[in-house]
Amino acid sequence: MPSGSQCVIVRLSGHGGFRHRLMELGFVRGEKVRVIKNAPLRDPIEYEIMQSHVSLRRVEAQHIEVVPLTDEVADNYTFNGTLTEDAQRILGEHGKTVNVALVGNPNCGKTSFFNHATGMREKVGNYSGVTVDSKLGVFKYKDYTIRIFDLPGTYSLTDYTPEELYVREHIFNNHPDVVLNIVDASNLERNLFLTTQLIDMNVPMVMALNMYDELEKNNDTLDVEMLSKMLGFPIVPTVSSRGNGIEDVMKHIVDVYENLEANTKHIHINYGQDIEKSIDVLKDIIKQDADVDSEYPARYVAIKLLENDQTTLKSISNHAEIETLKKVAAEQRALLEKRYKEDAATVISGAKYGFIRGALAETYTIGKDRSKQRAYTVDNLITHKWLGFPILIFFLFFMFLMTFILGAYPQEWLEMFFGWLGNVTDKLMPDGMLKDLVVDGIIAGVGGVCSFLPNILILFFFISILEDTGYMARAAFIMDKLMHRMGLHGKSFIPYIIGFGCSVPAIMATRTLENKKDRILTIITVPFMSCSARLPVYLLLISALFTTSHGMLVTGVYKGLILTSIYLVGIVMAILTSLLMKKIAFKHNSDQFVMELPPYRIPTFRNAVIHMWDKSVQYLKKMGTVILLATIIIWALEYFPQHSPQIDRYTAQIERVEADTTLAQADREAQVAQLELDRSSVQTENSYLGRVGKVIAPVFRPLGFDWKMSVSLLTGFAAKEIVVSSMGVLYHADTEADENSSALKASIQAQTWTSGKLAGQKVFTPLVAYVFMIFILLYVPCVAAVSAVYKEAGGKWALFSVLFNTSLAWIVSFLIYQIGMLL
């Protein structure tokens, strides 16, 4: 605020002691402040508040959020008396917005709470690492707007993983008004460790004691009120999966924000005489620099320095006595380690758990009936030494089988709908370029991709079930030894499974891997997991070329086996790539396998439907943007030029046949139809797209692909679904070819080679189709996936992914095709 201006306080950030000092000076929400003047060196600044003059440094003043007042409003502005309409509006707009940081362990129901509170549809999963970035949602409580930031799940706030650092930085950099700590009521001792770290940070807190129904189901008892008094903040039992207790949580958040909460006080966890003495020594030095002291709680910084937390040390590197601080911290750590025969971080962690056990000993009683433990008995079968792998393979096979069988009916309905839409549009629109664009470009291209939406939704439904039940963590447990031999971490299996849905969130999910080399190796192998965007290509070719005459069930099993084999090839290539990279670039041992196995939970129908809907919305958005645009561009490149000597000759022949009255009506129509088909083929071959295809065709000819398939692969770099829409544009469908098949399938089945040794033979055989699907599986990921690799691993690895994947795809496809031809 400039000198002489007036403003009103709407928010006060900062940590406990510093924040209270400002409040004691009168800096509270709704109070009017006049800026008097800056000191000669522009720091500190003199303010008038409550008829008193107060001096603040700029570093302190920046923790006070204000809005300017006009002179007219300021003169009539009285916080304790009657507020003018303008003053009420200012406080209503700015002072009743509460920023809340949602912090908790993985699997504690944090994202479920967020979804119920805000109506958002974030991904919910029963394994660690679902939330890899913060999400913002809004909850309206009375006349307050509560902005909730769903932060990544984390077990602690050290500097061990990116999630832990992200949560710490969000709290210190964004200064949330309240931290909402979500705690799993059925696993209190482990969850409260994070709570003790938040207490050290001296932030305003509310605790949601989530999954309280499980605590009651176990016949455990907890004195919530006494625990609340001991910890110094309100605790509210909740069941977020049903939305129970959320309104109560919001009430307490507002009360803490308005300083109306009776149970709010800041406590210091007693770490014992020796540790407390070391903390006091460091606190005295930290407080010598007012800038650092106002930014970070001195006690928290002292504890982190004793733990040798390098991120904290870096954040206070501008401290006036930084060298002294480093030296004294090292001395105090050495004293503690000599005294306890353990490193200082372990000693402090032990003291935290001592505090937790002491608090629970007075408030918590474990019941005799531990149904939670019985929830793990199913692991005797699911993770059995001999049965674990067959069960995992069965689940994956069943998922793909259901994708075919259940998706066949709605897929056929959509194909019939787009066929009908194309015929109606063809009859209603006048001949011309616009009609060709709509019918042959948009409806044929986008409609061909859209018909596979049901299959993709079914696939995402099953992945959601695996996540919500807790089986995903068991899959990582089963696969750890195999993954370790590949040079990967067992947790890498989770991004692989997510990769069956989409490579982008799978690549982001690698952030749960603590070791950087594990992350990069997982990132560059995740694209080998066949994402749902490739599924339309598989479904199209398998439906068209892999059929039997033994009934729907046998045909479904046959197609399911073909599809499963495609996915297994991707997994094998990921394994071989990992082994190769381990020998060349990643000669290291993976981190130790430490992963929580959450209790099994029954997935809710609501979550499953939300996931399906979210994925369908993303898919349809892609239809209306990337795929639509790419389809129009591909159609235009295939449509132009419209004139050439060859095309004009066919046009002249068509006109002569139509004018020939000596021919019978049926013969004339048959000749015209054949000539139009030949002209269309010549026009496509001589189009701009055809010319590009002819240039790159020699590269793909050893794989059994024609130039149209080569062009489809080229366009697939934008998005793999575009391969289908490209084929829909390039392979002009003869709708009369097959009454029982879609036009595109019939056209693919009818394609023949026009030249060379294979002239007259079918372009698409089961072998060629299989090789084409393998190439689609292995070659360069889509633009979005490459961008995700660039963001998470850097430009070098993004370029490597493009070049290596494409080269590997060509080599593997070449070997399969050539060996297949010999056999």
Tab-separated table of N, CA, C and O in Angstrom, residues 628-682:
chain	number	residue	atom	x	y	z
A	628	LEU	N	-10.964	-34.460	-34.108
A	628	LEU	CA	-11.737	-33.776	-35.146
A	628	LEU	C	-10.831	-32.949	-36.047
A	628	LEU	O	-10.922	-33.018	-37.280
A	629	LEU	N	-9.929	-32.167	-35.429
A	629	LEU	CA	-9.017	-31.332	-36.208
A	629	LEU	C	-8.111	-32.188	-37.086
A	629	LEU	O	-7.923	-31.906	-38.280
A	630	ALA	N	-7.544	-33.247	-36.494
A	630	ALA	CA	-6.650	-34.122	-37.260
A	630	ALA	C	-7.408	-34.795	-38.397
A	630	ALA	O	-6.869	-34.938	-39.513
A	631	THR	N	-8.651	-35.199	-38.150
A	631	THR	CA	-9.454	-35.852	-39.183
A	631	THR	C	-9.703	-34.904	-40.359
A	631	THR	O	-9.609	-35.306	-41.529
A	632	ILE	N	-10.015	-33.647	-40.057
A	632	ILE	CA	-10.264	-32.666	-41.124
A	632	ILE	C	-8.994	-32.434	-41.942
A	632	ILE	O	-9.035	-32.360	-43.177
A	633	ILE	N	-7.852	-32.328	-41.245
A	633	ILE	CA	-6.580	-32.123	-41.961
A	633	ILE	C	-6.268	-33.321	-42.849
A	633	ILE	O	-5.879	-33.169	-44.023
A	634	ILE	N	-6.449	-34.531	-42.294
A	634	ILE	CA	-6.185	-35.741	-43.079
A	634	ILE	C	-7.121	-35.816	-44.276
A	634	ILE	O	-6.707	-36.148	-45.399
A	635	TRP	N	-8.402	-35.496	-44.055
A	635	TRP	CA	-9.368	-35.518	-45.171
A	635	TRP	C	-8.953	-34.527	-46.253
A	635	TRP	O	-8.999	-34.846	-47.449
A	636	ALA	N	-8.546	-33.319	-45.857
A	636	ALA	CA	-8.156	-32.297	-46.837
A	636	ALA	C	-6.932	-32.742	-47.628
A	636	ALA	O	-6.882	-32.576	-48.860
A	637	LEU	N	-5.949	-33.332	-46.943
A	637	LEU	CA	-4.755	-33.810	-47.651
A	637	LEU	C	-5.101	-34.951	-48.595
A	637	LEU	O	-4.468	-35.120	-49.641
A	638	GLU	N	-6.118	-35.740	-48.224
A	638	GLU	CA	-6.529	-36.850	-49.088
A	638	GLU	C	-7.460	-36.387	-50.201
A	638	GLU	O	-7.523	-36.997	-51.268
A	639	TYR	N	-8.166	-35.284	-49.987
A	639	TYR	CA	-9.189	-34.813	-50.946
A	639	TYR	C	-8.572	-34.029	-52.099
A	639	TYR	O	-9.093	-34.034	-53.208
A	640	PHE	N	-7.471	-33.323	-51.807
A	640	PHE	CA	-6.850	-32.473	-52.825
A	640	PHE	C	-5.535	-33.084	-53.299
A	640	PHE	O	-4.834	-33.751	-52.524
A	641	PRO	N	-5.135	-32.827	-54.579
A	641	PRO	CA	-5.887	-32.089	-55.600
A	641	PRO	C	-6.994	-32.943	-56.213
A	641	PRO	O	-6.881	-34.163	-56.251
A	642	GLN	N	-8.032	-32.271	-56.712
A	642	GLN	CA	-9.189	-32.961	-57.272
A	642	GLN	C	-9.035	-33.273	-58.754
A	642	GLN	O	-9.810	-34.053	-59.308
A	643	HIS	N	-8.030	-32.662	-59.396
A	643	HIS	CA	-7.888	-32.860	-60.844
A	643	HIS	C	-6.478	-33.310	-61.195
A	643	HIS	O	-5.495	-32.810	-60.648
A	644	SER	N	-6.429	-34.290	-62.093
A	644	SER	CA	-5.180	-34.765	-62.677
A	644	SER	C	-5.571	-35.479	-63.974
A	644	SER	O	-6.751	-35.821	-64.166
A	645	PRO	N	-4.644	-35.717	-64.871
A	645	PRO	CA	-4.997	-36.396	-66.131
A	645	PRO	C	-5.711	-37.722	-65.905
A	645	PRO	O	-6.701	-38.026	-66.588
A	646	GLN	N	-5.234	-38.526	-64.928
A	646	GLN	CA	-5.865	-39.820	-64.678
A	646	GLN	C	-7.288	-39.671	-64.160
A	646	GLN	O	-8.217	-40.356	-64.606
A	647	ILE	N	-7.453	-38.742	-63.203
A	647	ILE	CA	-8.782	-38.528	-62.624
A	647	ILE	C	-9.743	-38.023	-63.686
A	647	ILE	O	-10.900	-38.472	-63.777
A	648	ASP	N	-9.258	-37.097	-64.518
A	648	ASP	CA	-10.119	-36.542	-65.570
A	648	ASP	C	-10.527	-37.613	-66.578
A	648	ASP	O	-11.648	-37.586	-67.106
A	649	ARG	N	-9.645	-38.587	-66.849
A	649	ARG	CA	-9.996	-39.671	-67.779
A	649	ARG	C	-11.126	-40.518	-67.209
A	649	ARG	O	-12.068	-40.887	-67.927
A	650	TYR	N	-11.047	-40.828	-65.908
A	650	TYR	CA	-12.124	-41.603	-65.290
A	650	TYR	C	-13.435	-40.816	-65.293
A	650	TYR	O	-14.515	-41.378	-65.517
A	651	THR	N	-13.345	-39.504	-65.035
A	651	THR	CA	-14.546	-38.663	-65.035
A	651	THR	C	-15.204	-38.691	-66.410
A	651	THR	O	-16.441	-38.802	-66.530
A	652	ALA	N	-14.380	-38.598	-67.476
A	652	ALA	CA	-14.905	-38.643	-68.856
A	652	ALA	C	-15.556	-39.993	-69.153
A	652	ALA	O	-16.628	-40.067	-69.788
A	653	GLN	N	-14.927	-41.095	-68.699
A	653	GLN	CA	-15.512	-42.423	-68.916
A	653	GLN	C	-16.849	-42.554	-68.214
A	653	GLN	O	-17.801	-43.130	-68.769
A	654	ILE	N	-16.951	-42.027	-66.982
A	654	ILE	CA	-18.216	-42.101	-66.238
A	654	ILE	C	-19.316	-41.356	-66.996
A	654	ILE	O	-20.456	-41.836	-67.104
A	655	GLU	N	-18.959	-40.179	-67.512
A	655	GLU	CA	-19.951	-39.392	-68.260
A	655	GLU	C	-20.399	-40.135	-69.528
A	655	GLU	O	-21.582	-40.102	-69.891
A	656	ARG	N	-19.460	-40.821	-70.223
A	656	ARG	CA	-19.834	-41.570	-71.434
A	656	ARG	C	-20.752	-42.735	-71.096
A	656	ARG	O	-21.734	-42.980	-71.816
A	657	VAL	N	-20.438	-43.461	-69.997
A	657	VAL	CA	-21.283	-44.603	-69.625
A	657	VAL	C	-22.670	-44.130	-69.237
A	657	VAL	O	-23.683	-44.738	-69.608
A	658	GLU	N	-22.745	-43.013	-68.472
A	658	GLU	CA	-24.056	-42.495	-68.069
A	658	GLU	C	-24.877	-42.038	-69.262
A	658	GLU	O	-26.116	-42.106	-69.253
A	659	ALA	N	-24.187	-41.577	-70.321
A	659	ALA	CA	-24.905	-41.103	-71.528
A	659	ALA	C	-25.227	-42.227	-72.512
A	659	ALA	O	-25.963	-42.013	-73.481
A	660	ASP	N	-24.667	-43.437	-72.263
A	660	ASP	CA	-24.864	-44.561	-73.191
A	660	ASP	C	-26.227	-45.192	-72.950
A	660	ASP	O	-26.442	-45.914	-71.978
A	661	THR	N	-27.161	-44.925	-73.872
A	661	THR	CA	-28.539	-45.429	-73.726
A	661	THR	C	-28.679	-46.867	-74.189
A	661	THR	O	-29.729	-47.488	-73.982
A	662	THR	N	-27.618	-47.408	-74.804
A	662	THR	CA	-27.703	-48.799	-75.286
A	662	THR	C	-27.531	-49.799	-74.145
A	662	THR	O	-27.872	-50.969	-74.295
A	663	LEU	N	-26.972	-49.337	-73.039
A	663	LEU	CA	-26.760	-50.235	-71.900
A	663	LEU	C	-28.021	-50.346	-71.046
A	663	LEU	O	-28.790	-49.396	-70.933
A	664	ALA	N	-28.203	-51.530	-70.489
A	664	ALA	CA	-29.321	-51.732	-69.567
A	664	ALA	C	-29.063	-50.907	-68.297
A	664	ALA	O	-27.918	-50.620	-67.952
A	665	GLN	N	-30.154	-50.554	-67.615
A	665	GLN	CA	-30.048	-49.712	-66.400
A	665	GLN	C	-29.113	-50.325	-65.370
A	665	GLN	O	-28.247	-49.656	-64.810
A	666	ALA	N	-29.281	-51.629	-65.111
A	666	ALA	CA	-28.466	-52.290	-64.083
A	666	ALA	C	-27.003	-52.316	-64.491
A	666	ALA	O	-26.105	-52.078	-63.655
A	667	ASP	N	-26.726	-52.605	-65.785
A	667	ASP	CA	-25.326	-52.642	-66.245
A	667	ASP	C	-24.689	-51.259	-66.169
A	667	ASP	O	-23.512	-51.131	-65.787
A	668	ARG	N	-25.455	-50.247	-66.533
A	668	ARG	CA	-24.924	-48.884	-66.498
A	668	ARG	C	-24.569	-48.484	-65.064
A	668	ARG	O	-23.501	-47.933	-64.809
A	669	GLU	N	-25.458	-48.776	-64.117
A	669	GLU	CA	-25.187	-48.428	-62.713
A	669	GLU	C	-23.980	-49.185	-62.168
A	669	GLU	O	-23.178	-48.637	-61.410
A	670	ALA	N	-23.845	-50.468	-62.558
A	670	ALA	CA	-22.710	-51.265	-62.087
A	670	ALA	C	-21.397	-50.724	-62.638
A	670	ALA	O	-20.396	-50.615	-61.903
A	671	GLN	N	-21.384	-50.356	-63.921
A	671	GLN	CA	-20.149	-49.811	-64.508
A	671	GLN	C	-19.787	-48.461	-63.901
A	671	GLN	O	-18.610	-48.185	-63.618
A	672	VAL	N	-20.797	-47.625	-63.663
A	672	VAL	CA	-20.547	-46.305	-63.079
A	672	VAL	C	-19.993	-46.468	-61.659
A	672	VAL	O	-19.040	-45.785	-61.262
A	673	ALA	N	-20.589	-47.391	-60.892
A	673	ALA	CA	-20.124	-47.617	-59.512
A	673	ALA	C	-18.667	-48.079	-59.500
A	673	ALA	O	-17.860	-47.612	-58.685
A	674	GLN	N	-18.315	-48.993	-60.442
A	674	GLN	CA	-16.941	-49.483	-60.490
A	674	GLN	C	-15.976	-48.383	-60.908
A	674	GLN	O	-14.880	-48.249	-60.335
A	675	LEU	N	-16.384	-47.589	-61.902
A	675	LEU	CA	-15.521	-46.497	-62.361
A	675	LEU	C	-15.324	-45.438	-61.265
A	675	LEU	O	-14.227	-44.894	-61.107
A	676	GLU	N	-16.387	-45.149	-60.517
A	676	GLU	CA	-16.273	-44.178	-59.418
A	676	GLU	C	-15.335	-44.693	-58.332
A	676	GLU	O	-14.553	-43.933	-57.746
A	677	LEU	N	-15.412	-46.012	-58.055
A	677	LEU	CA	-14.523	-46.609	-57.063
A	677	LEU	C	-13.072	-46.535	-57.532
A	677	LEU	O	-12.166	-46.193	-56.759
A	678	ASP	N	-12.860	-46.821	-58.850
A	678	ASP	CA	-11.501	-46.743	-59.402
A	678	ASP	C	-10.984	-45.306	-59.391
A	678	ASP	O	-9.820	-45.063	-59.080
A	679	ARG	N	-11.870	-44.351	-59.726
A	679	ARG	CA	-11.467	-42.951	-59.714
A	679	ARG	C	-11.109	-42.501	-58.295
A	679	ARG	O	-10.118	-41.787	-58.084
A	680	SER	N	-11.908	-42.928	-57.312
A	680	SER	CA	-11.626	-42.583	-55.919
A	680	SER	C	-10.278	-43.138	-55.479
A	680	SER	O	-9.499	-42.472	-54.794
A	681	SER	N	-9.988	-44.380	-55.920
A	681	SER	CA	-8.707	-44.992	-55.556
A	681	SER	C	-7.534	-44.232	-56.166
A	681	SER	O	-6.532	-43.971	-55.497
A	682	VAL	N	-7.674	-43.848	-57.449
A	682	VAL	CA	-6.616	-43.097	-58.131
A	682	VAL	C	-6.456	-41.715	-57.501
A	682	VAL	O	-5.336	-41.228	-57.303
